[in-house]
Coordinates of C-alpha atoms and ligand atoms in Angstrom, one line a residue:
Chain A
M1052 CA 110.0 89.2 71.9
N1053 CA 112.9 87.2 73.4
M1054 CA 111.7 83.6 73.9
A1055 CA 112.6 81.1 76.6
D1056 CA 115.8 79.8 75.1
A1057 CA 117.4 83.2 74.4
S1058 CA 119.9 83.8 77.2
E1059 CA 122.1 81.9 79.7
A1060 CA 120.4 83.5 82.6
N1061 CA 117.1 82.3 81.4
T1062 CA 117.9 78.6 81.0
E1063 CA 119.3 78.5 84.5
E1064 CA 116.7 80.4 86.4
G1065 CA 113.0 80.0 86.6
I1066 CA 109.7 81.7 87.0
P1067 CA 106.5 80.6 88.7
P1068 CA 103.7 79.2 86.6
I1069 CA 100.8 81.1 85.1
R1070 CA 97.5 79.4 84.4
I1071 CA 95.0 80.7 81.9
Q1072 CA 91.4 80.6 82.9
E1073 CA 88.8 81.6 80.3
D1074 CA 85.5 82.9 81.2
D1075 CA 82.5 81.1 79.7
A1076 CA 82.2 82.9 76.4
S1077 CA 79.4 80.7 75.0
E1078 CA 76.7 83.4 75.4
N1079 CA 78.3 85.6 72.9
E1080 CA 80.6 84.2 70.3
S1081 CA 81.8 87.5 69.1
V1082 CA 83.2 88.6 72.5
A1083 CA 86.8 87.5 73.1
P1084 CA 87.1 85.4 76.2
V1085 CA 88.6 87.1 79.2
V1086 CA 91.9 85.6 80.1
Y1087 CA 93.0 85.7 83.7
D1088 CA 96.4 84.8 85.0
E1089 CA 96.8 82.5 87.9
Y1090 CA 96.4 85.4 90.4
G1091 CA 93.1 86.5 88.8
F1092 CA 94.4 89.6 87.0
V1093 CA 93.1 90.2 83.5
A1094 CA 95.9 89.0 81.2
P1095 CA 95.0 89.4 77.5
Y1096 CA 98.6 89.2 76.6
L1097 CA 98.7 85.5 77.6
F1098 CA 96.2 84.4 75.0
G1099 CA 97.7 81.7 72.8
K1100 CA 100.9 81.6 74.9
E1101 CA 100.4 78.0 76.3
F1102 CA 103.7 76.7 75.0
W1103 CA 105.6 79.6 76.2
L1104 CA 104.0 79.3 79.6
H1105 CA 104.8 75.6 79.7
R1106 CA 108.5 76.4 79.2
Y1107 CA 108.3 79.2 81.7
R1108 CA 106.9 76.9 84.3
E1109 CA 109.6 74.3 83.7
R1110 CA 112.3 76.8 84.3
Q1111 CA 110.5 78.0 87.4
D1112 CA 110.3 74.4 88.8
A1113 CA 114.0 73.9 88.1
H1114 CA 114.8 77.2 89.8
A1115 CA 112.7 76.3 92.9
L1116 CA 114.8 73.2 93.4
K1117 CA 117.9 75.5 93.7
W1118 CA 116.1 77.4 96.4
D1119 CA 115.4 74.2 98.3
K1120 CA 119.0 73.2 98.1
Y1121 CA 120.0 76.6 99.3
F1122 CA 117.9 76.1 102.5
V1123 CA 119.4 72.7 102.9
H1124 CA 122.9 74.2 102.7
W1125 CA 122.3 76.7 105.5
A1126 CA 120.5 74.2 107.7
A1127 CA 123.5 71.8 107.4
K1128 CA 125.8 74.6 108.6
T1129 CA 123.9 74.6 111.8
G1130 CA 124.1 70.8 112.1
W1131 CA 120.5 70.3 110.9
H1132 CA 120.5 67.7 108.1
I1133 CA 117.4 67.8 105.9
S1134 CA 116.7 66.9 102.3
P1135 CA 115.6 69.4 99.7
K1136 CA 112.3 67.5 99.3
E1137 CA 111.4 68.3 102.9
V1138 CA 111.9 72.1 102.5
P1139 CA 108.5 73.0 101.2
A1140 CA 106.7 71.3 104.1
L1141 CA 109.2 72.8 106.6
L1142 CA 108.5 76.2 105.3
D1143 CA 104.8 75.6 105.4
D1144 CA 104.7 75.0 109.1
P1145 CA 105.2 78.3 111.1
E1146 CA 107.4 76.6 113.7
T1147 CA 109.9 74.9 111.4
R1148 CA 109.7 77.9 109.0
K1149 CA 111.1 80.1 111.8
K1150 CA 113.8 77.5 112.5
L1151 CA 114.8 77.3 108.9
L1152 CA 114.9 81.0 108.3
A1153 CA 117.0 81.3 111.5
C1154 CA 119.7 79.2 109.8
F1155 CA 120.4 82.0 107.4
P1156 CA 123.4 84.0 108.6
A1157 CA 122.7 87.6 109.6
S1158 CA 124.7 88.8 106.5
I1159 CA 122.5 86.8 104.1
R1160 CA 121.3 89.8 102.3
G1161 CA 124.8 90.6 101.1
H1162 CA 125.5 87.1 99.8
K1163 CA 126.1 86.9 96.1
R1164 CA 124.4 83.5 95.7
Y1165 CA 121.3 84.6 97.6
K1166 CA 121.0 87.7 95.4
R1167 CA 121.4 85.6 92.3
L1168 CA 118.6 83.2 93.5
I1169 CA 116.4 86.2 94.1
R1170 CA 117.2 87.7 90.7
G1171 CA 116.1 84.4 89.1
G1172 CA 112.8 84.7 91.0
I1173 CA 111.5 83.7 94.4
P1174 CA 109.2 80.7 94.0
A1175 CA 105.6 81.8 94.2
Q1176 CA 104.9 79.6 97.3
Y1177 CA 107.9 81.2 99.1
R1178 CA 107.1 84.8 98.5
P1179 CA 104.7 85.1 101.4
I1180 CA 107.6 84.0 103.6
L1181 CA 110.6 85.6 101.9
W1182 CA 109.1 89.0 101.2
P1183 CA 108.6 89.8 104.9
H1184 CA 112.0 88.2 105.7
L1185 CA 113.7 90.5 103.1
A1186 CA 111.7 93.5 104.3
M1187 CA 112.8 92.6 107.9
V1188 CA 109.3 92.7 109.3
D1189 CA 109.2 89.2 110.7
D1190 CA 109.5 90.4 114.3
R1191 CA 106.5 92.8 113.7
L1192 CA 104.5 89.9 112.3
D1193 CA 105.3 87.7 115.3
E1194 CA 103.7 90.4 117.5
G1195 CA 100.4 89.7 115.9
D1196 CA 98.0 92.2 114.4
K1197 CA 97.0 94.2 117.5
Y1198 CA 98.8 97.3 116.3
Y1199 CA 97.4 97.0 112.8
V1200 CA 93.9 96.5 114.1
K1201 CA 94.3 99.5 116.4
L1202 CA 95.3 101.7 113.5
T1203 CA 92.4 100.6 111.4
Q1204 CA 90.1 101.7 114.2
S1205 CA 91.8 105.1 114.7
E1206 CA 90.2 108.2 113.4
L1207 CA 91.2 109.4 110.0
D1208 CA 91.0 112.9 108.5
P1209 CA 87.7 112.7 106.5
E1210 CA 89.4 114.2 103.5
V1211 CA 92.0 111.4 103.5
A1212 CA 89.2 108.8 104.0
S1213 CA 87.3 110.1 101.0
A1214 CA 90.4 110.1 98.8
I1215 CA 90.8 106.5 99.7
E1216 CA 87.2 105.8 99.0
L1217 CA 87.5 107.4 95.6
D1218 CA 90.2 105.0 94.5
L1219 CA 88.8 101.7 95.9
A1220 CA 86.4 101.1 93.1
R1221 CA 88.9 102.2 90.5
T1222 CA 91.7 99.8 91.5
F1223 CA 92.0 96.5 89.7
S1224 CA 88.3 96.7 89.2
N1225 CA 88.4 94.0 86.6
H1226 CA 90.2 91.5 88.8
R1227 CA 88.4 88.1 88.8
D1228 CA 87.8 88.0 92.6
V1229 CA 87.0 91.6 93.3
S1230 CA 84.2 92.0 95.8
P1231 CA 83.0 94.3 98.5
E1232 CA 85.0 92.3 101.0
S1233 CA 88.3 92.5 99.0
R1234 CA 87.7 96.3 98.7
S1235 CA 87.2 96.5 102.4
E1236 CA 90.6 94.8 102.9
V1237 CA 92.3 97.4 100.7
R1238 CA 90.4 100.2 102.5
R1239 CA 91.5 99.0 105.9
V1240 CA 95.2 98.6 104.9
L1241 CA 95.2 102.1 103.3
H1242 CA 93.5 103.5 106.4
A1243 CA 96.1 102.0 108.7
L1244 CA 99.0 103.2 106.4
A1245 CA 97.5 106.7 106.4
V1246 CA 97.3 106.8 110.2
R1247 CA 100.8 105.5 110.6
H1248 CA 102.4 107.7 108.0
Q1249 CA 100.9 111.1 108.9
F1250 CA 103.1 112.9 106.4
M1251 CA 101.6 110.9 103.6
G1252 CA 98.0 110.6 104.5
Y1253 CA 96.8 108.8 101.3
C1254 CA 98.6 109.3 98.1
Q1255 CA 96.8 108.3 94.9
G1256 CA 98.6 105.4 93.3
L1257 CA 99.3 103.6 96.6
S1258 CA 96.0 101.6 96.2
Y1259 CA 97.7 99.6 93.5
P1260 CA 100.6 98.1 95.3
T1261 CA 98.4 97.6 98.3
A1262 CA 95.7 95.7 96.4
F1263 CA 98.4 93.9 94.5
I1264 CA 100.1 92.4 97.6
L1265 CA 96.7 91.5 99.1
V1266 CA 96.0 89.5 96.0
I1267 CA 99.4 87.8 96.0
L1268 CA 99.0 86.9 99.7
A1269 CA 95.4 85.8 99.2
S1270 CA 95.9 82.4 100.8
E1271 CA 97.5 83.9 103.9
E1272 CA 95.3 84.4 106.9
D1273 CA 97.2 87.5 108.2
R1274 CA 97.5 89.0 104.7
E1275 CA 96.2 92.4 105.8
N1276 CA 98.7 92.8 108.6
K1277 CA 101.4 91.4 106.3
T1278 CA 100.5 93.8 103.5
F1279 CA 100.5 96.7 105.9
W1280 CA 104.0 95.9 107.1
L1281 CA 105.4 95.2 103.7
I1282 CA 104.2 98.5 102.3
S1283 CA 105.3 100.3 105.5
A1284 CA 108.8 98.8 105.0
L1285 CA 108.9 100.1 101.5
I1286 CA 107.8 103.6 102.6
D1287 CA 110.0 103.7 105.7
R1288 CA 113.2 102.2 104.5
M1289 CA 113.4 101.1 100.9
L1290 CA 112.2 104.0 98.8
P1291 CA 112.8 107.7 99.0
N1292 CA 109.8 109.6 100.3
Y1293 CA 107.7 109.0 97.2
Y1294 CA 104.3 109.5 98.7
S1295 CA 104.9 112.8 100.6
S1296 CA 102.6 115.8 100.2
D1297 CA 104.2 117.4 97.2
L1298 CA 105.7 114.3 95.5
K1299 CA 109.0 116.0 95.6
H1300 CA 111.1 112.9 95.9
V1301 CA 109.4 110.9 93.2
R1302 CA 109.8 113.9 90.9
I1303 CA 113.4 114.0 91.7
D1304 CA 113.7 110.4 90.8
V1305 CA 111.8 111.0 87.6
A1306 CA 114.4 113.6 86.7
V1307 CA 117.2 111.2 87.8
L1308 CA 115.8 108.6 85.4
G1309 CA 116.0 111.2 82.6
Q1310 CA 119.7 111.7 83.4
L1311 CA 120.4 108.0 83.6
C1312 CA 118.7 107.4 80.2
E1313 CA 121.0 110.1 78.7
I1314 CA 123.9 107.9 79.8
H1315 CA 122.5 104.4 79.2
L1316 CA 119.8 105.0 76.4
P1317 CA 121.1 108.1 74.7
K1318 CA 119.1 107.6 71.4
L1319 CA 115.9 107.2 73.3
A1320 CA 116.6 110.2 75.4
R1321 CA 117.2 112.3 72.3
H1322 CA 114.0 111.0 70.7
F1323 CA 112.0 112.0 73.8
K1324 CA 113.6 115.4 73.8
K1325 CA 112.9 115.9 70.2
H1326 CA 109.2 115.1 70.6
E1327 CA 108.9 116.9 74.0
V1328 CA 108.1 113.8 76.0
E1329 CA 108.3 114.8 79.6
W1330 CA 109.9 112.2 81.8
S1331 CA 107.0 112.3 84.2
L1332 CA 104.8 111.2 81.4
V1333 CA 107.1 108.2 80.9
C1334 CA 107.5 106.9 84.4
M1335 CA 105.4 108.7 87.0
E1336 CA 102.9 105.9 87.1
W1337 CA 105.7 103.2 87.1
F1338 CA 107.3 104.8 90.1
M1339 CA 104.2 105.7 92.1
C1340 CA 102.6 102.3 91.6
L1341 CA 105.9 100.4 91.7
F1342 CA 105.1 99.0 88.3
V1343 CA 102.1 96.9 89.3
K1344 CA 99.7 99.1 87.3
S1345 CA 101.8 98.9 84.2
L1346 CA 103.5 95.4 84.0
P1347 CA 101.9 92.0 83.8
T1348 CA 101.6 90.2 87.1
E1349 CA 104.5 87.8 86.7
S1350 CA 106.9 90.6 85.6
S1351 CA 105.7 92.7 88.6
L1352 CA 106.3 89.9 91.0
R1353 CA 109.9 89.4 89.7
V1354 CA 110.4 93.2 90.0
W1355 CA 109.1 93.1 93.5
D1356 CA 111.5 90.3 94.5
L1357 CA 114.3 92.6 93.5
L1358 CA 112.7 95.6 95.1
F1359 CA 112.6 93.9 98.5
S1360 CA 116.2 92.7 98.0
E1361 CA 117.9 95.6 96.3
H1362 CA 115.7 98.5 97.1
S1363 CA 115.1 101.7 95.1
K1364 CA 118.0 101.3 92.7
I1365 CA 116.1 98.6 91.1
I1366 CA 113.4 101.0 90.1
F1367 CA 115.7 102.8 87.7
R1368 CA 117.0 99.5 86.3
I1369 CA 113.5 98.2 85.6
A1370 CA 112.4 101.5 84.1
M1371 CA 115.3 101.5 81.8
G1372 CA 114.8 97.8 81.1
I1373 CA 111.2 98.4 80.0
L1374 CA 112.4 101.2 77.7
K1375 CA 115.2 99.0 76.3
V1376 CA 113.0 96.0 75.6
H1377 CA 110.7 98.3 73.5
H1378 CA 113.5 100.6 72.4
D1379 CA 113.2 100.1 68.6
D1380 CA 109.5 100.4 68.6
I1381 CA 109.6 103.6 70.6
L1382 CA 112.2 105.1 68.3
G1383 CA 110.0 104.2 65.4
A1384 CA 107.2 106.3 66.8
G1385 CA 107.0 109.5 64.9
D1386 CA 105.2 111.8 67.3
L1387 CA 104.2 112.5 70.9
E1388 CA 100.9 110.8 70.5
E1389 CA 102.4 107.6 69.2
I1390 CA 105.1 107.6 71.8
C1391 CA 102.5 108.0 74.6
A1392 CA 100.4 105.2 73.2
L1393 CA 103.5 102.9 73.2
L1394 CA 104.6 104.0 76.7
H1395 CA 101.1 103.2 77.9
G1396 CA 100.6 99.9 76.0
R1397 CA 103.9 98.2 75.8
P1398 CA 104.7 97.7 79.5
R1399 CA 101.4 95.9 79.8
Q1400 CA 102.6 93.3 77.2
T1401 CA 106.0 92.8 78.8
F1402 CA 105.1 89.4 80.1
D1403 CA 108.5 87.8 79.5
A1404 CA 109.8 88.5 83.0
D1405 CA 113.1 86.7 82.3
E1406 CA 113.8 89.0 79.3
L1407 CA 112.9 92.1 81.3
I1408 CA 115.0 91.2 84.3
N1409 CA 117.9 90.1 82.1
V1410 CA 117.9 93.3 80.1
A1411 CA 117.5 95.4 83.2
L1412 CA 120.3 93.8 85.1
H1413 CA 122.7 92.7 82.5
Q1414 CA 122.3 94.8 79.4
M1415 CA 122.3 98.3 80.9
G1416 CA 125.9 98.7 81.7
R1417 CA 127.1 99.5 85.2
L1418 CA 124.8 101.5 87.4
K1419 CA 126.4 102.5 90.7
T1420 CA 124.4 103.5 93.7
A1421 CA 126.9 106.3 94.1
T1422 CA 125.9 107.6 90.6
I1423 CA 122.2 107.6 91.6
Q1424 CA 123.0 109.4 94.8
R1425 CA 125.0 112.0 93.1
L1426 CA 122.2 112.6 90.5
R1427 CA 119.7 112.8 93.3
V1428 CA 121.7 115.4 95.1
R1429 CA 122.0 117.4 91.9
E1430 CA 118.3 117.1 91.0
T1431 CA 117.4 118.1 94.6
A1432 CA 119.4 121.2 94.2
L1433 CA 117.7 122.0 90.9
Y1434 CA 114.3 121.3 92.4
N1435 CA 112.1 124.4 92.6
Chain B
M101 CA 93.7 113.5 54.6
S102 CA 93.3 115.3 51.3
Q103 CA 89.8 114.0 50.7
L104 CA 88.9 115.2 54.2
H105 CA 90.3 118.7 54.2
D106 CA 92.8 121.2 52.9
V107 CA 95.7 120.8 55.3
S108 CA 96.2 124.5 55.5
S109 CA 93.1 124.7 57.6
I110 CA 94.2 122.3 60.3
H111 CA 95.1 124.0 63.6
D112 CA 96.9 122.5 66.6
C113 CA 95.0 123.2 69.8
K114 CA 96.4 122.2 73.1
I115 CA 93.7 121.5 75.7
V116 CA 94.3 120.7 79.4
L117 CA 91.7 119.2 81.7
L118 CA 91.8 120.4 85.3
G119 CA 89.6 119.6 88.4
D120 CA 89.4 117.5 91.5
S121 CA 90.0 113.8 91.6
G122 CA 87.0 111.7 90.5
V123 CA 85.0 114.5 88.8
G124 CA 85.4 112.6 85.5
K125 CA 88.2 114.3 83.5
S126 CA 89.5 111.1 82.1
S127 CA 86.0 109.8 81.4
L128 CA 85.2 113.0 79.5
V129 CA 88.3 112.7 77.4
L130 CA 87.7 109.0 76.6
R131 CA 84.1 109.7 75.8
F132 CA 85.1 112.4 73.4
V133 CA 88.1 110.6 71.8
N134 CA 86.9 106.9 71.7
N135 CA 83.2 107.3 72.5
T136 CA 83.6 104.9 75.4
F137 CA 82.8 105.0 79.1
S138 CA 83.8 102.8 82.0
P139 CA 82.2 103.0 85.5
W140 CA 85.6 101.9 86.8
Q141 CA 87.8 104.4 85.0
E142 CA 91.3 104.0 86.5
S143 CA 92.7 107.0 88.4
T144 CA 95.2 109.1 86.5
I145 CA 98.7 109.0 87.9
G146 CA 100.6 112.0 86.7
A147 CA 99.0 112.9 83.3
S148 CA 98.0 111.3 80.0
F149 CA 97.9 112.5 76.5
L150 CA 95.5 111.9 73.7
T151 CA 94.6 113.6 70.4
K152 CA 91.6 113.9 68.2
T153 CA 91.1 115.8 65.0
I154 CA 87.7 117.4 64.5
V155 CA 86.1 119.8 62.0
V156 CA 84.2 122.8 63.1
D157 CA 82.8 125.4 60.7
D158 CA 85.0 124.0 57.8
M159 CA 88.1 124.3 59.9
A160 CA 90.0 121.3 61.1
Y161 CA 91.5 121.2 64.6
K162 CA 93.9 118.8 66.0
Y163 CA 93.2 118.7 69.7
Q164 CA 96.1 117.7 71.8
I165 CA 94.5 116.8 75.0
W166 CA 96.3 116.7 78.3
D167 CA 94.4 114.9 81.1
T168 CA 95.8 115.6 84.5
A169 CA 95.6 113.9 87.9
G170 CA 93.2 115.6 90.3
Q171 CA 94.6 114.8 93.7
E172 CA 96.1 117.7 95.5
K173 CA 99.5 116.0 95.8
Y174 CA 99.9 116.0 92.0
H175 CA 99.2 119.7 91.8
T176 CA 102.9 120.7 91.5
L177 CA 103.1 118.7 88.3
I178 CA 100.3 120.4 86.5
P179 CA 101.6 123.9 85.6
M180 CA 103.7 122.4 82.9
Y181 CA 100.6 121.1 81.2
Y182 CA 98.5 124.3 81.3
R183 CA 101.4 126.7 80.7
D184 CA 100.9 127.1 76.9
A185 CA 97.4 125.6 76.6
S186 CA 95.0 127.1 74.2
A187 CA 92.1 126.0 76.3
A188 CA 91.6 124.7 79.8
I189 CA 88.5 122.6 80.6
I190 CA 87.9 122.8 84.3
V191 CA 85.6 120.0 85.4
Y192 CA 83.5 119.6 88.6
D193 CA 81.0 117.0 89.7
I194 CA 77.5 118.5 90.0
T195 CA 76.8 116.3 93.0
K196 CA 79.8 117.5 95.0
P197 CA 79.9 121.2 95.9
E198 CA 83.5 121.2 97.1
T199 CA 84.6 120.2 93.5
F200 CA 83.0 123.5 92.3
D201 CA 85.0 125.4 94.9
A202 CA 88.1 123.8 93.3
V203 CA 87.0 125.2 89.9
K204 CA 87.3 128.7 91.3
A205 CA 90.8 128.0 92.7
W206 CA 91.9 126.7 89.3
V207 CA 90.6 129.8 87.6
K208 CA 92.6 132.0 90.0
E209 CA 95.7 129.9 89.4
L210 CA 95.3 130.1 85.6
R211 CA 94.8 133.9 85.8
T212 CA 98.0 134.4 87.9
M213 CA 100.3 131.6 86.6
G214 CA 98.9 130.7 83.2
S215 CA 98.9 132.4 79.9
P216 CA 96.3 135.2 79.4
D217 CA 95.5 133.6 76.0
T218 CA 94.2 130.4 77.6
V219 CA 90.5 130.3 77.3
V220 CA 88.4 128.6 80.0
A221 CA 85.5 126.2 79.7
I222 CA 83.8 125.0 82.9
A223 CA 82.1 121.5 82.7
G224 CA 79.6 120.5 85.3
N225 CA 80.0 116.7 84.8
K226 CA 77.8 113.8 85.9
C227 CA 74.6 115.6 84.9
D228 CA 73.0 112.2 84.6
L229 CA 73.0 112.2 88.4
A230 CA 70.8 115.3 88.5
E231 CA 68.6 113.9 91.3
N232 CA 71.7 114.3 93.6
R233 CA 72.5 117.7 92.3
A234 CA 74.4 120.0 94.8
V235 CA 75.5 122.8 92.5
A236 CA 72.8 124.8 90.8
V237 CA 73.0 125.5 87.1
E238 CA 72.3 129.2 87.7
S239 CA 75.1 129.7 90.1
A240 CA 77.6 127.9 87.9
Q241 CA 76.4 129.9 84.9
A242 CA 76.6 133.2 86.8
Y243 CA 80.2 132.4 87.8
A244 CA 81.2 131.5 84.3
D245 CA 79.6 134.7 82.9
E246 CA 81.5 136.7 85.5
I247 CA 84.8 135.3 84.4
G248 CA 84.0 135.1 80.7
A249 CA 84.1 131.3 80.5
L250 CA 82.1 128.8 78.6
F251 CA 79.8 126.8 80.9
I252 CA 78.1 123.5 80.0
E253 CA 76.8 120.6 81.9
T254 CA 78.0 117.2 80.7
S255 CA 77.7 113.5 81.3
A256 CA 80.6 111.3 80.3
K257 CA 78.3 108.4 81.1
T258 CA 75.4 109.2 78.7
A259 CA 77.6 111.3 76.4
E260 CA 75.3 114.3 76.9
N261 CA 76.9 117.5 75.7
V262 CA 80.4 116.0 75.5
P263 CA 81.0 116.5 71.8
E264 CA 79.2 119.8 72.0
M265 CA 81.6 121.1 74.7
F266 CA 84.7 120.2 72.7
R267 CA 83.2 121.6 69.5
R268 CA 82.4 124.9 71.1
I269 CA 86.1 125.6 72.0
P270 CA 87.3 126.9 68.7
A271 CA 84.8 129.7 68.7
M272 CA 86.3 131.0 71.9
L273 CA 89.9 131.0 70.7
P274 CA 91.6 134.3 70.0
A275 CA 92.5 134.9 66.4
S276 CA 96.2 134.4 67.1
V277 CA 95.7 130.8 67.9
T278 CA 93.9 130.0 64.7
S279 CA 96.6 131.5 62.5
T280 CA 98.9 128.4 62.3
K281 CA 102.6 128.7 61.8
A282 CA 104.0 127.1 58.6
D283 CA 106.2 124.5 60.3
D284 CA 103.3 123.3 62.5
L285 CA 101.5 122.6 59.2
V286 CA 104.1 120.1 58.2
L287 CA 103.7 118.2 61.4
V288 CA 99.9 118.1 61.2
A289 CA 100.0 116.9 57.6
A290 CA 102.3 114.1 58.5
A291 CA 100.2 113.0 61.4
T292 CA 96.9 113.0 59.5
D293 CA 98.4 111.0 56.7
K294 CA 98.2 107.9 58.8
P295 CA 94.9 106.1 58.5
N296 CA 94.2 105.6 62.2
S297 CA 95.0 109.0 63.5
E298 CA 92.1 110.5 61.6
S299 CA 89.1 110.8 63.8
G300 CA 85.4 111.5 63.3
G301 CA 83.5 114.5 64.4
C302 CA 83.1 116.0 61.0
C303 CA 79.7 116.6 59.6
Ligands
GTP2853 N1 77.4 108.8 86.7 C1 78.5 109.3 86.2 N2 79.7 108.9 86.6 C2 80.8 109.4 86.0 C3 80.7 110.4 84.9 N3 82.0 110.7 84.6 C4 82.8 109.9 85.3 N4 82.1 109.1 86.1 C5 82.7 108.2 87.1 O1 83.4 108.9 88.1 C6 84.5 108.2 88.5 C7 85.8 109.0 88.3 O2 86.0 109.3 86.9 P1 87.4 109.7 86.3 O3 87.2 110.0 84.9 O4 88.4 108.6 86.7 O5 87.8 111.0 87.1 P2 89.1 111.9 87.0 O6 88.6 113.3 87.1 O7 89.8 111.5 85.8 O8 89.9 111.5 88.3 P3 91.5 111.6 88.6 O9 92.1 110.8 87.5 O10 91.7 110.9 89.9 O11 91.8 113.0 88.6 C8 84.6 106.9 87.7 O12 84.0 105.9 88.4 C9 83.7 107.3 86.5 O13 83.1 106.1 86.0 C10 79.4 110.8 84.6 O14 79.2 111.7 83.7 N5 78.4 110.3 85.2
MG2854 MG1 91.7 110.8 85.5

């Protein structure tokens, strides 16, 4: 796997730190210690990666400084002169945070430098602030959680409620901090989402992104409301209608990925065809769970930075990026069973987020939104 | 490989698992293939694929097992998995009567949309929870007899009847399935040559 020094993009841009915590394994020597990442997700792939993590954190710290300077730059434009060192504290305080974010011009989302910063990773401590900003739900959050609370108290079709119930115990059940209370949070958010998005009800798979954001926002007091609005923004504006009743739109995108791979990863596409690997087998779980069930936490976070900033196009890039990172191994797999095992196992080991993002964004060739739209139209026509 | 069996007696057998979400399809497959069980088995998004080679009555079978997602929304994906299956194992949860109703719906769908050669096995899973039983053995057995299906109660948790269920499938298959085509044999031989794709189950 590509190490820290490999590419220009890597040395310049950084990633938040990961800490390894090991469970007390003294009771039974033969049992390997459980390794958690700093968010409490089980992370066996991090075992023995201390040096790599150290480098990773260094790059992250360097990249975070660029973010601080970026805030300073926009503040100065409004006549507010601050130093980069002050930025973290200013963002921490809700009042000054608002003022600082208001310094961004309305067109910020189209700015090249902003996009580049996001592609290098949003610093972990800024994600709870910048994800809602990118998702344009700040106004909703300012209104407080009355609406959310009302939805959680609204009646829900018992069938939908029991579908949610079925998944609660099965979602990230080996997370370090999983508890009846953490499950209740997931339950309430999914309940509110189901009430708000009647067409969707509950769709299996959605418990993963929901539980994931709740963990990432663990230190936020209004994390439930925030998670609710972030997921709503994805459903309403950033993704095609993935969670509808017949999964039509996700199936169309699955087919679109197949078409894109014929263009960008032709050898792999032929390999899959030869061994009768259905595209839904490759990427259904990636799409439905927006990668959080398949990728290591850090990689998922970096993908989600892009998801909030560049929307559904990024899903195809990341899917192809995963396939490209493991391209040679998958080509070496001689039958459907081996390919399936790799497709299941390898994404979980794609912990080098820099490599994944770099491959997905810079080594796939051009991927135009117009191409995706055209393929979507075509696949829609072929659907049924 | 060669010390195990004459390759000419290995038959490919495509098996699909159907049934409501949460009845234990993935758990049954993992119990059968890896002999493991997790109380927090992750829900299946889409489908998954596993294989296991077993020997029944001196014949080797390579089971190609397709495990599907049970939630209704995923239903439209499933026909491509049962279309040319040799066998469908339809699973319900003995503590949840509505999951048994779903079995009947699956049987209907297989009869109309599937291949007439696909044989059906009905698994009443979670029989370790018999104190909460909501579907009587007799009524499930009567229904299975009526449609000519195999019926067996299983527990992925305790492993009760799980190997038995899978081992009883070959006897149900029509003769056409067990007469393997020549080019299939090459594939099977190649696959079983690798040390870790050989699995237990032989006596
Ligand atoms: N007590 C008991 N629990 C079981 C048994 N089989 C499965 N379970 C539990 O039932 C739950 C659902 O099992 P799964 O195997 O995920 O069910 P599934 O049919 O694959 O569900 P989907 O993937 O959503 O379609 C899990 O919590 C399992 O641990 C069993 O035989 N006994
Ligand atoms: Mg399953």
